[in-house]
mmCIF file of C-alpha atoms in Angstrom:
data_model
loop_
_atom_site.group_PDB
_atom_site.id
_atom_site.type_symbol
_atom_site.label_atom_id
_atom_site.label_comp_id
_atom_site.label_asym_id
_atom_site.label_seq_id
_atom_site.Cartn_x
_atom_site.Cartn_y
_atom_site.Cartn_z
ATOM 1 C CA MET A 11 207.980 132.349 180.454
ATOM 2 C CA ASP A 12 208.999 132.871 176.831
ATOM 3 C CA THR A 13 206.772 132.444 173.760
ATOM 4 C CA THR A 14 207.615 128.743 173.461
ATOM 5 C CA GLY A 15 205.968 127.831 176.760
ATOM 6 C CA VAL A 16 209.335 127.262 178.417
ATOM 7 C CA GLU A 17 210.398 129.014 181.601
ATOM 8 C CA ARG A 18 214.104 129.649 181.996
ATOM 9 C CA PRO A 19 215.605 129.250 185.483
ATOM 10 C CA SER A 20 216.114 132.370 187.553
ATOM 11 C CA HIS A 21 219.505 132.993 189.107
ATOM 12 C CA ALA A 22 217.693 133.067 192.458
ATOM 13 C CA GLU A 23 216.439 129.495 192.045
ATOM 14 C CA THR A 24 218.009 126.528 193.773
ATOM 15 C CA ILE A 25 218.804 124.384 190.722
ATOM 16 C CA ALA A 26 218.113 124.352 186.988
ATOM 17 C CA PRO A 27 215.290 122.062 185.818
ATOM 18 C CA HIS A 28 216.233 118.801 184.123
ATOM 19 C CA GLY A 29 217.524 119.612 180.660
ATOM 20 C CA GLY A 30 217.741 123.297 181.567
ATOM 21 C CA GLU A 31 214.116 124.292 180.991
ATOM 22 C CA ARG A 32 210.888 124.019 182.941
ATOM 23 C CA VAL A 33 207.892 123.344 180.742
ATOM 24 C CA ASP A 34 204.395 124.729 181.335
ATOM 25 C CA LEU A 35 201.772 123.080 179.121
ATOM 26 C CA LEU A 36 198.632 124.667 180.589
ATOM 27 C CA LEU A 37 196.859 126.877 178.065
ATOM 28 C CA PRO A 38 195.877 130.413 179.120
ATOM 29 C CA PRO A 39 192.121 130.727 179.878
ATOM 30 C CA ALA A 40 191.081 132.230 176.519
ATOM 31 C CA GLN A 41 193.021 129.637 174.524
ATOM 32 C CA ALA A 42 191.779 126.860 176.791
ATOM 33 C CA GLU A 43 188.152 127.819 176.197
ATOM 34 C CA ARG A 44 188.644 127.800 172.437
ATOM 35 C CA ALA A 45 190.583 124.525 172.546
ATOM 36 C CA SER A 46 187.852 122.924 174.664
ATOM 37 C CA GLU A 47 185.245 123.674 172.010
ATOM 38 C CA GLU A 48 187.491 122.490 169.182
ATOM 39 C CA ALA A 49 188.319 119.283 171.060
ATOM 40 C CA ARG A 50 184.728 118.105 170.824
ATOM 41 C CA HIS A 51 185.172 117.761 167.060
ATOM 42 C CA LEU A 52 188.395 115.727 167.228
ATOM 43 C CA PRO A 53 188.917 111.967 167.628
ATOM 44 C CA LYS A 54 188.613 111.256 171.357
ATOM 45 C CA ILE A 55 190.824 109.305 173.733
ATOM 46 C CA GLU A 56 189.555 108.654 177.249
ATOM 47 C CA VAL A 57 192.564 108.875 179.554
ATOM 48 C CA GLY A 58 192.904 106.266 182.304
ATOM 49 C CA ARG A 59 193.530 107.212 185.926
ATOM 50 C CA ARG A 60 197.222 106.366 185.990
ATOM 51 C CA GLU A 61 197.895 108.331 182.813
ATOM 52 C CA LEU A 62 195.882 111.268 184.180
ATOM 53 C CA HIS A 63 198.570 111.561 186.834
ATOM 54 C CA ASP A 64 201.245 111.618 184.122
ATOM 55 C CA LEU A 65 199.288 114.282 182.245
ATOM 56 C CA GLU A 66 199.204 116.483 185.350
ATOM 57 C CA MET A 67 202.930 115.966 185.827
ATOM 58 C CA LEU A 68 203.577 116.919 182.210
ATOM 59 C CA ALA A 69 201.272 119.940 182.407
ATOM 60 C CA VAL A 70 202.942 121.580 185.395
ATOM 61 C CA GLY A 71 206.520 120.805 184.339
ATOM 62 C CA ALA A 72 207.271 118.053 186.841
ATOM 63 C CA LEU A 73 208.497 115.948 183.918
ATOM 64 C CA SER A 74 210.467 118.705 182.201
ATOM 65 C CA PRO A 75 211.761 118.811 179.549
ATOM 66 C CA LEU A 76 209.067 116.471 178.167
ATOM 67 C CA ARG A 77 206.352 118.318 176.275
ATOM 68 C CA GLY A 78 204.117 115.310 175.761
ATOM 69 C CA PHE A 79 203.945 111.547 175.555
ATOM 70 C CA MET A 80 207.033 109.782 174.215
ATOM 71 C CA GLY A 81 207.568 108.726 170.636
ATOM 72 C CA GLU A 82 208.953 105.338 169.664
ATOM 73 C CA LYS A 83 212.576 106.489 169.382
ATOM 74 C CA ASP A 84 212.613 107.899 172.911
ATOM 75 C CA TYR A 85 210.610 104.932 174.208
ATOM 76 C CA HIS A 86 213.212 102.399 173.074
ATOM 77 C CA SER A 87 216.117 104.648 174.038
ATOM 78 C CA VAL A 88 214.791 104.888 177.601
ATOM 79 C CA LEU A 89 214.303 101.123 177.816
ATOM 80 C CA GLU A 90 217.719 100.294 176.365
ATOM 81 C CA GLU A 91 219.926 103.127 177.631
ATOM 82 C CA ALA A 92 217.983 104.912 180.423
ATOM 83 C CA HIS A 93 218.451 108.082 178.367
ATOM 84 C CA LEU A 94 216.263 109.991 175.946
ATOM 85 C CA SER A 95 217.374 109.866 172.318
ATOM 86 C CA ASN A 96 219.013 113.286 172.817
ATOM 87 C CA GLY A 97 221.250 111.827 175.555
ATOM 88 C CA LEU A 98 219.432 113.221 178.598
ATOM 89 C CA VAL A 99 219.034 110.791 181.521
ATOM 90 C CA TRP A 100 215.515 109.347 181.743
ATOM 91 C CA SER A 101 214.686 106.004 183.345
ATOM 92 C CA ILE A 102 210.950 105.313 182.842
ATOM 93 C CA PRO A 103 208.918 105.843 179.642
ATOM 94 C CA VAL A 104 205.980 108.250 179.830
ATOM 95 C CA THR A 105 203.374 106.961 177.394
ATOM 96 C CA LEU A 106 199.681 107.252 176.525
ATOM 97 C CA SER A 107 198.064 103.894 175.828
ATOM 98 C CA VAL A 108 195.272 103.093 173.410
ATOM 99 C CA ASP A 109 193.782 99.770 172.417
ATOM 100 C CA GLU A 110 193.548 98.600 168.825
ATOM 101 C CA ALA A 111 190.116 100.191 168.357
ATOM 102 C CA GLY A 112 191.494 103.475 169.674
ATOM 103 C CA ALA A 113 194.459 103.307 167.318
ATOM 104 C CA LYS A 114 192.098 102.779 164.357
ATOM 105 C CA ARG A 115 189.891 105.640 165.529
ATOM 106 C CA ILE A 116 192.876 107.978 165.444
ATOM 107 C CA GLY A 117 193.643 106.878 161.903
ATOM 108 C CA GLY A 118 195.585 109.585 160.128
ATOM 109 C CA ALA A 119 194.353 112.420 162.356
ATOM 110 C CA SER A 120 196.904 115.112 163.128
ATOM 111 C CA GLN A 121 195.238 115.988 166.441
ATOM 112 C CA VAL A 122 193.228 114.105 169.048
ATOM 113 C CA ALA A 123 191.387 115.263 172.139
ATOM 114 C CA LEU A 124 192.078 113.746 175.532
ATOM 115 C CA PHE A 125 188.977 113.330 177.671
ATOM 116 C CA SER A 126 188.298 112.511 181.317
ATOM 117 C CA ASP A 127 184.787 111.764 182.585
ATOM 118 C CA GLY A 128 183.311 113.014 179.345
ATOM 119 C CA GLU A 129 185.074 116.394 179.385
ATOM 120 C CA PRO A 130 188.012 117.530 177.222
ATOM 121 C CA ILE A 131 191.196 118.060 179.202
ATOM 122 C CA ALA A 132 193.945 118.306 176.577
ATOM 123 C CA ARG A 133 194.790 118.350 172.899
ATOM 124 C CA LEU A 134 197.525 116.077 171.551
ATOM 125 C CA GLU A 135 199.407 116.760 168.320
ATOM 126 C CA VAL A 136 199.739 113.249 166.921
ATOM 127 C CA ASP A 137 203.341 112.487 166.032
ATOM 128 C CA GLN A 138 202.934 108.722 165.700
ATOM 129 C CA VAL A 139 201.071 105.651 166.903
ATOM 130 C CA TYR A 140 203.182 102.605 167.630
ATOM 131 C CA ARG A 141 202.928 99.209 169.269
ATOM 132 C CA ARG A 142 204.145 98.781 172.842
ATOM 133 C CA ASP A 143 206.729 96.049 173.540
ATOM 134 C CA ARG A 144 205.398 94.768 176.862
ATOM 135 C CA GLU A 145 208.053 92.142 177.558
ATOM 136 C CA LYS A 146 210.904 94.533 176.810
ATOM 137 C CA GLU A 147 209.302 97.338 178.839
ATOM 138 C CA ALA A 148 208.589 95.107 181.836
ATOM 139 C CA GLN A 149 212.123 93.723 181.955
ATOM 140 C CA ALA A 150 213.778 97.124 181.434
ATOM 141 C CA VAL A 151 211.683 99.084 183.929
ATOM 142 C CA PHE A 152 210.710 96.493 186.549
ATOM 143 C CA ARG A 153 213.486 93.902 186.083
ATOM 144 C CA THR A 154 210.787 91.228 185.851
ATOM 145 C CA THR A 155 207.970 90.048 183.599
ATOM 146 C CA ASP A 156 206.074 88.521 186.514
ATOM 147 C CA THR A 157 202.461 89.735 186.367
ATOM 148 C CA ALA A 158 202.266 89.459 190.170
ATOM 149 C CA HIS A 159 204.388 92.621 190.247
ATOM 150 C CA PRO A 160 201.933 95.564 190.486
ATOM 151 C CA GLY A 161 203.785 97.594 187.863
ATOM 152 C CA VAL A 162 203.867 94.714 185.400
ATOM 153 C CA LYS A 163 200.196 94.030 186.134
ATOM 154 C CA ALA A 164 199.323 97.653 185.309
ATOM 155 C CA LEU A 165 201.435 97.456 182.145
ATOM 156 C CA HIS A 166 199.485 94.407 180.944
ATOM 157 C CA ALA A 167 196.212 96.220 181.639
ATOM 158 C CA ALA A 168 197.298 99.072 179.365
ATOM 159 C CA GLY A 169 196.522 99.192 175.647
ATOM 160 C CA ASP A 170 198.670 97.474 173.020
ATOM 161 C CA PHE A 171 199.389 100.748 171.236
ATOM 162 C CA VAL A 172 200.904 104.096 172.233
ATOM 163 C CA VAL A 173 199.997 107.486 170.808
ATOM 164 C CA ALA A 174 202.820 109.996 170.951
ATOM 165 C CA GLY A 175 202.976 113.752 170.602
ATOM 166 C CA ASP A 176 203.094 117.116 172.340
ATOM 167 C CA VAL A 177 200.133 118.096 174.500
ATOM 168 C CA SER A 178 198.396 121.374 175.255
ATOM 169 C CA VAL A 179 196.438 121.068 178.472
ATOM 170 C CA ILE A 180 192.999 122.659 178.574
ATOM 171 C CA ARG A 181 192.423 121.998 182.238
ATOM 172 C CA LEU A 182 193.599 119.572 184.829
ATOM 173 C CA PRO A 183 190.920 117.172 186.109
ATOM 174 C CA GLU A 184 189.306 118.575 189.229
ATOM 175 C CA HIS A 185 191.693 118.022 192.126
ATOM 176 C CA THR A 186 189.892 119.157 195.248
ATOM 177 C CA THR A 187 191.891 116.792 197.431
ATOM 178 C CA PHE A 188 194.949 118.265 199.151
ATOM 179 C CA ALA A 189 194.354 121.522 197.250
ATOM 180 C CA LYS A 190 196.525 123.684 199.511
ATOM 181 C CA TYR A 191 199.394 121.205 199.181
ATOM 182 C CA ARG A 192 199.115 120.679 195.409
ATOM 183 C CA LEU A 193 201.984 122.992 194.516
ATOM 184 C CA THR A 194 203.457 123.069 191.024
ATOM 185 C CA PRO A 195 207.212 123.178 190.439
ATOM 186 C CA ALA A 196 206.881 126.920 189.808
ATOM 187 C CA GLN A 197 205.207 127.314 193.195
ATOM 188 C CA THR A 198 207.672 125.189 195.171
ATOM 189 C CA ARG A 199 210.569 127.044 193.581
ATOM 190 C CA ALA A 200 208.953 130.368 194.471
ATOM 191 C CA ALA A 201 208.423 129.142 198.040
ATOM 192 C CA PHE A 202 212.086 128.145 198.337
ATOM 193 C CA THR A 203 213.159 131.565 197.062
ATOM 194 C CA GLU A 204 210.818 133.338 199.476
ATOM 195 C CA ARG A 205 212.330 131.361 202.355
ATOM 196 C CA GLY A 206 215.864 132.076 201.182
ATOM 197 C CA TRP A 207 216.635 128.383 200.623
ATOM 198 C CA ARG A 208 219.430 127.668 198.149
ATOM 199 C CA THR A 209 219.725 123.970 199.015
ATOM 200 C CA VAL A 210 216.661 121.777 199.532
ATOM 201 C CA VAL A 211 216.363 118.059 200.244
ATOM 202 C CA GLY A 212 213.349 116.164 198.895
ATOM 203 C CA PHE A 213 211.829 113.167 200.660
ATOM 204 C CA GLN A 214 209.599 110.808 198.672
ATOM 205 C CA THR A 215 207.095 108.748 200.621
ATOM 206 C CA ARG A 216 203.969 106.730 200.057
ATOM 207 C CA ASN A 217 203.614 105.635 203.670
ATOM 208 C CA PRO A 218 203.232 107.208 207.126
ATOM 209 C CA VAL A 219 206.385 108.850 208.456
ATOM 210 C CA HIS A 220 207.706 107.074 211.537
ATOM 211 C CA ARG A 221 210.588 107.975 213.838
ATOM 212 C CA ALA A 222 213.131 106.345 211.526
ATOM 213 C CA HIS A 223 212.059 108.459 208.555
ATOM 214 C CA GLU A 224 211.910 111.569 210.701
ATOM 215 C CA TYR A 225 215.462 110.886 211.850
ATOM 216 C CA LEU A 226 216.742 110.592 208.268
ATOM 217 C CA GLN A 227 214.972 113.781 207.217
ATOM 218 C CA LYS A 228 216.427 115.714 210.119
ATOM 219 C CA CYS A 229 219.920 114.337 209.477
ATOM 220 C CA ALA A 230 219.612 115.693 205.946
ATOM 221 C CA MET A 231 218.278 119.012 207.222
ATOM 222 C CA GLU A 232 221.564 119.500 209.072
ATOM 223 C CA ILE A 233 223.364 119.944 205.747
ATOM 224 C CA VAL A 234 220.783 121.843 203.647
ATOM 225 C CA ASP A 235 218.642 124.942 204.053
ATOM 226 C CA GLY A 236 215.266 123.229 203.943
ATOM 227 C CA LEU A 237 213.234 120.030 203.607
ATOM 228 C CA LEU A 238 210.467 119.334 201.100
ATOM 229 C CA LEU A 239 208.345 116.453 202.354
ATOM 230 C CA HIS A 240 206.839 115.330 199.059
ATOM 231 C CA PRO A 241 204.369 112.464 199.579
ATOM 232 C CA LEU A 242 203.074 110.666 196.512
ATOM 233 C CA VAL A 243 199.269 110.862 196.263
ATOM 234 C CA GLY A 244 198.625 109.292 192.864
ATOM 235 C CA GLU A 245 197.578 105.696 192.221
ATOM 236 C CA THR A 246 199.090 103.125 194.594
ATOM 237 C CA LYS A 247 198.407 99.491 195.455
ATOM 238 C CA ASP A 248 195.085 98.794 197.138
ATOM 239 C CA ASP A 249 196.863 97.652 200.299
ATOM 240 C CA ASP A 250 198.989 100.793 200.673
ATOM 241 C CA VAL A 251 197.928 103.230 203.395
ATOM 242 C CA PRO A 252 195.346 105.624 201.824
ATOM 243 C CA ALA A 253 196.631 109.078 200.967
ATOM 244 C CA ASP A 254 194.119 110.952 203.135
ATOM 245 C CA VAL A 255 195.186 108.960 206.203
ATOM 246 C CA ARG A 256 198.837 109.562 205.451
ATOM 247 C CA MET A 257 198.281 113.273 204.986
ATOM 248 C CA ARG A 258 196.762 113.539 208.470
ATOM 249 C CA CYS A 259 199.879 111.813 209.816
ATOM 250 C CA TYR A 260 202.174 114.250 208.023
ATOM 251 C CA GLU A 261 200.205 117.278 209.192
ATOM 252 C CA ILE A 262 200.355 116.282 212.855
ATOM 253 C CA LEU A 263 204.109 115.730 212.587
ATOM 254 C CA PHE A 264 204.670 119.121 210.967
ATOM 255 C CA GLU A 265 202.523 120.773 213.588
ATOM 256 C CA ASN A 266 204.531 119.374 216.475
ATOM 257 C CA TYR A 267 208.010 118.257 215.445
ATOM 258 C CA TYR A 268 209.343 120.251 212.485
ATOM 259 C CA PRO A 269 210.687 123.828 212.432
ATOM 260 C CA ARG A 270 208.250 125.860 210.353
ATOM 261 C CA ASP A 271 210.990 127.912 208.711
ATOM 262 C CA ARG A 272 213.039 124.875 207.681
ATOM 263 C CA ALA A 273 210.450 122.414 206.352
ATOM 264 C CA MET A 274 207.445 122.458 204.043
ATOM 265 C CA MET A 275 205.106 119.921 202.485
ATOM 266 C CA SER A 276 203.656 119.573 199.014
ATOM 267 C CA VAL A 277 202.022 116.577 197.343
ATOM 268 C CA PHE A 278 203.561 114.673 194.447
ATOM 269 C CA PRO A 279 200.754 113.783 191.979
ATOM 270 C CA ALA A 280 202.494 110.819 190.335
ATOM 271 C CA ALA A 281 201.234 107.251 190.248
ATOM 272 C CA MET A 282 203.483 104.631 191.845
ATOM 273 C CA ARG A 283 205.271 102.323 189.413
ATOM 274 C CA TYR A 284 206.992 100.134 192.052
ATOM 275 C CA ALA A 285 209.973 100.081 189.716
ATOM 276 C CA GLY A 286 212.629 100.128 192.430
ATOM 277 C CA PRO A 287 215.967 101.436 191.084
ATOM 278 C CA LYS A 288 214.557 102.914 187.856
ATOM 279 C CA GLU A 289 211.872 104.725 189.822
ATOM 280 C CA ALA A 290 214.440 106.124 192.257
ATOM 281 C CA ILE A 291 216.132 107.865 189.332
ATOM 282 C CA TRP A 292 212.765 109.043 187.964
ATOM 283 C CA HIS A 293 211.751 110.370 191.394
ATOM 284 C CA ALA A 294 215.048 112.235 191.711
ATOM 285 C CA ILE A 295 214.648 113.888 188.294
ATOM 286 C CA ALA A 296 211.110 115.009 189.144
ATOM 287 C CA ARG A 297 212.248 116.484 192.485
ATOM 288 C CA LYS A 298 215.004 118.332 190.648
ATOM 289 C CA ASN A 299 212.256 119.911 188.548
ATOM 290 C CA TYR A 300 210.470 120.938 191.753
ATOM 291 C CA GLY A 301 213.658 122.730 192.798
ATOM 292 C CA CYS A 302 215.296 120.197 195.139
ATOM 293 C CA THR A 303 219.083 120.106 195.106
ATOM 294 C CA HIS A 304 219.307 116.892 197.172
ATOM 295 C CA PHE A 305 217.190 113.751 197.345
ATOM 296 C CA ILE A 306 217.024 111.090 200.053
ATOM 297 C CA VAL A 307 217.283 107.492 198.864
ATOM 298 C CA GLY A 308 216.869 104.894 201.572
ATOM 299 C CA ARG A 309 216.713 101.151 201.461
ATOM 300 C CA ASP A 310 214.295 99.492 199.037
ATOM 301 C CA HIS A 311 213.212 102.782 197.482
ATOM 302 C CA ALA A 312 210.055 102.244 195.376
ATOM 303 C CA GLY A 313 210.385 98.535 196.016
ATOM 304 C CA VAL A 314 207.783 95.829 196.307
ATOM 305 C CA GLY A 315 208.045 92.183 197.290
ATOM 306 C CA SER A 316 211.503 90.691 196.742
ATOM 307 C CA TYR A 317 212.057 91.927 193.194
ATOM 308 C CA TYR A 318 214.962 94.228 194.099
ATOM 309 C CA GLY A 319 217.955 94.094 196.374
ATOM 310 C CA THR A 320 217.796 96.173 199.553
ATOM 311 C CA TYR A 321 220.163 98.863 198.256
ATOM 312 C CA ASP A 322 219.772 98.454 194.472
ATOM 313 C CA ALA A 323 218.018 101.844 194.320
ATOM 314 C CA GLN A 324 221.175 103.461 195.690
ATOM 315 C CA ARG A 325 223.615 101.516 193.521
ATOM 316 C CA ILE A 326 221.899 102.530 190.277
ATOM 317 C CA PHE A 327 223.092 106.111 190.794
ATOM 318 C CA ASP A 328 226.613 104.823 190.080
ATOM 319 C CA ASP A 329 225.470 104.147 186.498
ATOM 320 C CA PHE A 330 225.294 107.881 185.807
ATOM 321 C CA GLU A 331 227.767 110.723 185.968
ATOM 322 C CA PRO A 332 226.875 113.198 188.743
ATOM 323 C CA ASP A 333 226.459 116.069 186.294
ATOM 324 C CA GLU A 334 224.053 113.981 184.200
ATOM 325 C CA LEU A 335 221.516 113.976 187.012
ATOM 326 C CA GLY A 336 222.378 117.321 188.562
ATOM 327 C CA ILE A 337 220.602 116.514 191.828
ATOM 328 C CA THR A 338 222.657 115.077 194.720
ATOM 329 C CA PRO A 339 221.417 111.781 196.185
ATOM 330 C CA LEU A 340 221.787 111.213 199.935
ATOM 331 C CA PHE A 341 222.021 107.527 200.802
ATOM 332 C CA PHE A 342 220.888 106.170 204.170
ATOM 333 C CA GLU A 343 220.792 102.733 205.730
ATOM 334 C CA HIS A 344 217.865 101.632 207.910
ATOM 335 C CA SER A 345 217.582 103.452 211.211
ATOM 336 C CA PHE A 346 216.064 102.652 214.592
ATOM 337 C CA TYR A 347 216.036 103.625 218.248
ATOM 338 C CA CYS A 348 218.832 101.961 220.226
ATOM 339 C CA VAL A 349 218.015 101.470 223.892
ATOM 340 C CA LYS A 350 221.685 101.274 224.859
ATOM 341 C CA CYS A 351 222.725 104.327 222.814
ATOM 342 C CA GLU A 352 219.571 106.060 224.064
ATOM 343 C CA GLN A 353 218.994 107.675 220.682
ATOM 344 C CA MET A 354 218.031 107.133 217.049
ATOM 345 C CA ALA A 355 220.852 105.479 215.143
ATOM 346 C CA SER A 356 221.793 103.334 212.144
ATOM 347 C CA PRO A 357 224.268 100.477 211.625
ATOM 348 C CA LYS A 358 226.808 103.155 210.671
ATOM 349 C CA THR A 359 226.680 104.718 214.151
ATOM 350 C CA CYS A 360 225.405 102.012 216.506
ATOM 351 C CA PRO A 361 227.604 99.064 217.620
ATOM 352 C CA HIS A 362 224.824 97.126 219.346
ATOM 353 C CA GLY A 363 222.754 94.149 218.221
ATOM 354 C CA ASP A 364 219.100 93.823 217.336
ATOM 355 C CA GLU A 365 218.244 92.961 220.934
ATOM 356 C CA GLU A 366 219.047 96.568 221.869
ATOM 357 C CA ARG A 367 217.100 98.078 218.955
ATOM 358 C CA VAL A 368 213.410 98.949 218.810
ATOM 359 C CA ILE A 369 212.480 97.086 215.625
ATOM 360 C CA LEU A 370 208.952 95.781 215.084
ATOM 361 C CA SER A 371 207.650 93.594 212.283
ATOM 362 C CA GLY A 372 204.842 94.878 210.110
ATOM 363 C CA THR A 373 202.595 92.102 211.358
ATOM 364 C CA LYS A 374 203.235 93.051 214.973
ATOM 365 C CA VAL A 375 202.522 96.726 214.328
ATOM 366 C CA ARG A 376 199.280 95.930 212.545
ATOM 367 C CA GLU A 377 198.178 93.648 215.401
ATOM 368 C CA MET A 378 198.858 96.417 217.910
ATOM 369 C CA LEU A 379 197.006 99.065 215.907
ATOM 370 C CA ARG A 380 194.001 96.777 215.375
ATOM 371 C CA ALA A 381 193.855 96.248 219.124
ATOM 372 C CA GLY A 382 194.009 100.003 219.729
ATOM 373 C CA GLN A 383 197.536 99.786 221.128
ATOM 374 C CA LYS A 384 200.192 102.301 220.202
ATOM 375 C CA PRO A 385 203.664 101.045 219.260
ATOM 376 C CA PRO A 386 206.498 102.305 221.463
ATOM 377 C CA MET A 387 207.078 106.042 221.128
ATOM 378 C CA GLU A 388 210.669 105.259 220.092
ATOM 379 C CA PHE A 389 209.165 103.608 216.993
ATOM 380 C CA SER A 390 206.296 105.943 216.112
ATOM 381 C CA ARG A 391 205.083 109.294 217.378
ATOM 382 C CA PRO A 392 201.966 108.591 219.482
ATOM 383 C CA GLU A 393 199.941 111.137 217.488
ATOM 384 C CA VAL A 394 200.699 109.244 214.268
ATOM 385 C CA ALA A 395 199.819 105.912 215.840
ATOM 386 C CA GLN A 396 196.493 107.315 217.030
ATOM 387 C CA ILE A 397 195.600 108.480 213.531
ATOM 388 C CA LEU A 398 196.315 104.994 212.171
ATOM 389 C CA ILE A 399 194.302 103.360 214.964
ATOM 390 C CA ASP A 400 191.347 105.669 214.310
ATOM 391 C CA ALA A 401 191.529 105.008 210.569
ATOM 392 C CA MET A 402 191.435 101.256 211.105
ATOM 393 C CA GLN A 403 188.440 101.543 213.391
ATOM 394 C CA GLU A 404 186.607 103.902 211.007
ATOM 395 C CA ASP A 405 187.119 101.771 207.898
ATOM 396 C CA PRO A 406 187.619 97.998 208.226
ATOM 397 C CA ARG A 407 189.159 97.890 204.726
ATOM 398 C CA GLU A 408 192.158 99.744 206.082
ATOM 399 C CA GLN A 409 192.909 96.790 208.333
ATOM 400 C CA ASP A 410 194.193 95.060 205.218
ATOM 401 C CA VAL A 411 196.841 97.623 204.325
ATOM 402 C CA ASP A 412 200.345 96.421 203.572
ATOM 403 C CA PRO A 413 201.956 95.991 207.025
ATOM 404 C CA ARG A 414 205.304 97.214 205.716
ATOM 405 C CA GLY A 415 203.703 100.590 205.186
ATOM 406 C CA LEU A 416 202.772 100.672 208.860
ATOM 407 C CA ALA A 417 206.047 99.362 210.208
ATOM 408 C CA SER A 418 208.736 100.299 207.711
ATOM 409 C CA PRO A 419 211.452 100.204 210.385
ATOM 410 C CA GLY A 420 214.083 102.504 209.059
ATOM 411 C CA ASN A 421 213.550 102.773 205.361
ATOM 412 C CA GLY A 422 214.591 106.085 203.932
ATOM 413 C CA GLY A 423 213.475 108.137 200.948
ATOM 414 C CA GLU A 424 210.572 105.850 199.973
ATOM 415 C CA GLY A 425 209.293 106.039 203.452
ATOM 416 C CA GLY A 426 208.840 102.362 203.990
ATOM 417 C CA SER A 427 208.464 100.478 200.765
#
C-alpha cells in the first residue's frame, strides 16, 4: 500500500480492481485511537444499518475506487449515465443520508463523525450536503417509483439530504457473525494467489443453494480455476431466508459436494437493493474488486416481484463495452433435473417438456418443508432440505419466508431471486 491509502495490483493477482486501484480506508491502530477521541468533539451522524453495510464495503475496498460517499456530481452522473463523472462505469449511487435536522447540525463543519450505537466508527471530510432527488433515483435505479418495491421503500425511509465526502474508518462495527468467512478483497485475492488461481468465477446469492444453482456453479468451474461462493449477508427483506440458516446450507454443501482445492466461500457484506439489472452490474464490479475474473448472472438477478424482465439483468451488460467492466459475465438460463435426460440440464441442452422436468413451485416446496418432507433429491440436496426443515420447526417466523427463496428452480447468479 502506498502513502495515499491505495494498493496497486500485484502481477500475481487475478484481475485489477475497478478503476485500477484497491482502496483501504481503515486507519492504523494508533491513528484510529486518536481519531476516535477527536470524533467525540465533532458534529455526529448516527449511521443507519443499511448504510453501515456500505461503510464496511467502502472501508475494505469492495467499492473501489470510491473513497467515501458520493457528491452531487457523481450522484447525478450515476443516475443519468450509469457512470461516475470521471467516466468509470458505476450503476448505483453510494450515499449517506441525513434528515433536515442532521443537515443543519452539520452546518459549515469541515468534518463530521459517524457513529453506530453511540460509538465513533469513522470520520468524514465534508465535501458538500445536497438534497436527494427521490423520484429520479427510484426510476433510475429501480425502474419504478412504486413504494411497494423494497428498494424504493428503503429509499423513502432515508433522509432528504445527503452528506458527501471521503471517509477514514476508525473501526468497523463489531461483526462477530460469520467471522471466519468475512474476508476482505485483500484477503480473497491473497487466497486466490495462494491457491494458484488466475481465473475465478463469483456467485452472488441471497438464498439457499439448490441443485440448479450447484449445476450452474460447476458448469462455470469447468472453464475457470476456482469458484468464490459469495453469499450476501447484509440487510434483506424480512421474508428472505435468514443469513445464518443459509450459511448452514452452504457449509454442508461445501463439506460434501465441492472440491476443496477448487472452491471457497466468503461473505459479501452488502445490503440488498433489489435493483435487478442495475444491481447486477454493481454486484459484478464489487466481485471484480474481490478478485473475480468472471461473474455468474442467471435469470432475474437481484429481482423482486414483476418489476424486471426475466433476463433484463443479462441484457444490461450489452450497454457497456467489455473493457469498461473488465470482469466477464457468464449468462445462464434456468436449469433443472430432466428425468428423461437423467441429468441436470437447461433449455439450451434439454429437448423435453416440463412434464419431464423436476420443477416445483415455491408454494409446494414450502408446504413440503413445513410438513417435514424433503423435496426430491433431484431438486435439493437432502442435507440442505433438512436444515430448512429444522429452521422452520425451530422458529415459526421462518415459515413466512419468501417461497421463491426456497424453491428458486434454476435461477443463476442471484441464487433464486
